[in-house]
Coordinates of N, CA and C in Angstrom, one line a residue:
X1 N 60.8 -14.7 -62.5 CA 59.6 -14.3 -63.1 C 58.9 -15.5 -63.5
X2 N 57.9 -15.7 -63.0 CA 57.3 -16.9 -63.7 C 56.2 -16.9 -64.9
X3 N 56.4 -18.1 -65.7 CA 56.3 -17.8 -67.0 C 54.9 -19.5 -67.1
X4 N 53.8 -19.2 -67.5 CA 52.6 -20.3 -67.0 C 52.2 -20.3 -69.0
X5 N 52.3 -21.5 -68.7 CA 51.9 -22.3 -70.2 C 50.5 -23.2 -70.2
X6 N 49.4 -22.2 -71.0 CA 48.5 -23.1 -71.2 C 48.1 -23.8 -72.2
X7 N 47.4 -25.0 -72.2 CA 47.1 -25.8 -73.4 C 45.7 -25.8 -73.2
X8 N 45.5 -25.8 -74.6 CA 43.6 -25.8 -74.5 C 43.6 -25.9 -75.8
X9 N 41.9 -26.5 -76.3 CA 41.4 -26.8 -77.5 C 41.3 -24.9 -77.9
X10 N 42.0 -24.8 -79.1 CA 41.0 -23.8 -79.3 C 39.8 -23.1 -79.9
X11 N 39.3 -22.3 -79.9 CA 37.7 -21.8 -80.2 C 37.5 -20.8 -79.2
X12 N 38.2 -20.7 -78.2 CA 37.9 -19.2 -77.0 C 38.0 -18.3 -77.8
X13 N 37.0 -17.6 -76.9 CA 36.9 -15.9 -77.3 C 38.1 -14.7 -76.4
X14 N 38.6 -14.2 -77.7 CA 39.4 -13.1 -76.6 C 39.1 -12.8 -75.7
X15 N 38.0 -12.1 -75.3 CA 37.1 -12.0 -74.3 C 37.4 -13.2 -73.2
X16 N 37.5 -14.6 -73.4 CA 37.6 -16.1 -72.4 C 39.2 -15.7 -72.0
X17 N 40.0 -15.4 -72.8 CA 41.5 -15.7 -73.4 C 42.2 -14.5 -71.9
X18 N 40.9 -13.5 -72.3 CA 41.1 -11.9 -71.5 C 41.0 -12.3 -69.7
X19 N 39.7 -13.0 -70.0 CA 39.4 -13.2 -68.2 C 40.7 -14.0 -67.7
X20 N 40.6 -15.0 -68.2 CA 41.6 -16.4 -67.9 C 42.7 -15.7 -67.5
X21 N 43.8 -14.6 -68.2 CA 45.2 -14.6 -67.8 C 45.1 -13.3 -66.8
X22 N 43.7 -12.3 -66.8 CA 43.3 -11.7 -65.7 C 43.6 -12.4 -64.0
X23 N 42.8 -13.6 -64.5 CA 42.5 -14.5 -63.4 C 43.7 -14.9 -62.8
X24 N 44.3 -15.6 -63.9 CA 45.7 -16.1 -63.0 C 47.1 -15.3 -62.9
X25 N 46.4 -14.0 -63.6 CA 47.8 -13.0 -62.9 C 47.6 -12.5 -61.5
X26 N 46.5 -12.5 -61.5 CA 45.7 -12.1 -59.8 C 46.6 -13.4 -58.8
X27 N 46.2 -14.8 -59.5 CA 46.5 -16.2 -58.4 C 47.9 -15.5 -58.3
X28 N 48.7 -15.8 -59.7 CA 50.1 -15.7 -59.6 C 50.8 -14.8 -58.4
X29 N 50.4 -13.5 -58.5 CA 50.3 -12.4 -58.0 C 50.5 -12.4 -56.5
X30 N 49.4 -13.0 -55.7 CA 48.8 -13.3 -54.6 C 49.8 -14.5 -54.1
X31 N 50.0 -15.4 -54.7 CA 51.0 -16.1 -54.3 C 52.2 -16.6 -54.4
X32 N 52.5 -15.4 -55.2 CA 53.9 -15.3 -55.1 C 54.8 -14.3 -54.6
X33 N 53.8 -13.2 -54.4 CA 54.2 -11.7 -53.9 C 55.3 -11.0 -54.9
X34 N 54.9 -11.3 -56.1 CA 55.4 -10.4 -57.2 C 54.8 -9.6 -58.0
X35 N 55.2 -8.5 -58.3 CA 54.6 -7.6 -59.2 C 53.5 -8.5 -60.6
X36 N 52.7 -8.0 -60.8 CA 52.4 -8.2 -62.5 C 53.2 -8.7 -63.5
X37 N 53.4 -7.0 -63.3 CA 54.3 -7.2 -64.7 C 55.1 -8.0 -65.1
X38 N 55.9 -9.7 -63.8 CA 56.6 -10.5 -63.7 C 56.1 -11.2 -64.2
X39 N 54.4 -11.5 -64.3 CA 53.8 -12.6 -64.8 C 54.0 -13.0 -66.2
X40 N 54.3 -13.8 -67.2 CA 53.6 -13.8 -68.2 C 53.0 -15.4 -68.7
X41 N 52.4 -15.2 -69.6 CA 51.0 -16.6 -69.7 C 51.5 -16.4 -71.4
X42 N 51.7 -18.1 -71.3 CA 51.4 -17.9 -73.0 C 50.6 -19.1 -73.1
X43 N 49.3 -19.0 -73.9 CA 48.2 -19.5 -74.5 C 48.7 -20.4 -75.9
X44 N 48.3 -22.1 -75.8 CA 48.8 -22.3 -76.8 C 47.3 -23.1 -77.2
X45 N 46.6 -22.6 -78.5 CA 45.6 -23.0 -78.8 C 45.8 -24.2 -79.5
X46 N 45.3 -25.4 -79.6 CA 45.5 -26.5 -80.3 C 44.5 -27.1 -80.9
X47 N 44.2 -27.5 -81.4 CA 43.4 -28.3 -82.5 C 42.9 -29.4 -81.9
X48 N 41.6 -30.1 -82.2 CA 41.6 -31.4 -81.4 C 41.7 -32.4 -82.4
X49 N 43.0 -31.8 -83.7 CA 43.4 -33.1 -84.2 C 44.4 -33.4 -83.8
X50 N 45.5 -32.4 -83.2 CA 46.5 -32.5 -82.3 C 46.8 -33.1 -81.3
X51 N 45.5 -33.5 -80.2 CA 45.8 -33.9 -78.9 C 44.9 -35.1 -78.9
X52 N 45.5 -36.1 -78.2 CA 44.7 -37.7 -78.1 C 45.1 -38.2 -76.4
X53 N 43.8 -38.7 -76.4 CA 43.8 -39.4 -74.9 C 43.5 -40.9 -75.6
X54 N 43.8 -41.8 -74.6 CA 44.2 -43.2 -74.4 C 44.0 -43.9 -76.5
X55 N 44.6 -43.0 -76.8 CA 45.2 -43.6 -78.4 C 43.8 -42.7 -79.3
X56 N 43.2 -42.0 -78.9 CA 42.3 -41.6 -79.9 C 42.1 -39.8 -79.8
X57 N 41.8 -39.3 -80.6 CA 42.1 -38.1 -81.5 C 41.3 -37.4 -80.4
X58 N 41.2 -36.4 -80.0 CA 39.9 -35.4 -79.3 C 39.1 -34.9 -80.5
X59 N 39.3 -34.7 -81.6 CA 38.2 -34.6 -82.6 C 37.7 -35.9 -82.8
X60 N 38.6 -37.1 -82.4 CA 37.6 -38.4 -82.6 C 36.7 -38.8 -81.5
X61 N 37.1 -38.6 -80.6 CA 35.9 -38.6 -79.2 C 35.1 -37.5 -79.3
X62 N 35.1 -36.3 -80.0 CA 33.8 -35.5 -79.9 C 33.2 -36.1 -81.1
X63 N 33.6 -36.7 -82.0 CA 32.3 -37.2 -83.4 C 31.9 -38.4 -83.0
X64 N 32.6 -39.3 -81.8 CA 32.0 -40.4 -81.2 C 30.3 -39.4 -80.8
X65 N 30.6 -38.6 -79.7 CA 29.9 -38.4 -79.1 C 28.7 -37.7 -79.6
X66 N 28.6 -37.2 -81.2 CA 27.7 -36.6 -81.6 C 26.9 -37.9 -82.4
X67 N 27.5 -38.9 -82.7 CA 27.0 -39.9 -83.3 C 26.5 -40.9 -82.6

């Protein structure tokens, strides 16, 4: 059964959250020739004080970018 981990800033809308694991249960689905029901997606919403690229915060590269 394959089990798909996503990371993302969060702020999506259930509605985003809804399309998204629609979407890749269809991919999943299609290529792997498994039922659904085998799929499951767990969504991990993160903070962009949590995640940093080349040493700096992603809440610090978006207040770069508004400033």
């Amino acid at each position: 059964m394959p089990i798909i981990h996503i990371h993302a800033f969060e702020g999506r809308t259930v509605e985003q959250k809804r399309r998204l694991v629609e979407g890749i249960t269809r991919a999943t689905v299609d290529a792997y020739a498994c039922p659904p029901e085998a799929v499951q997606i767990v969504i991990h919403d993160t903070p962009r004080t949590d995640m940093a690229v080349a040493g700096i915060l992603a809440s610090d590269q978006e207040a770069g970018k508004k400033g």
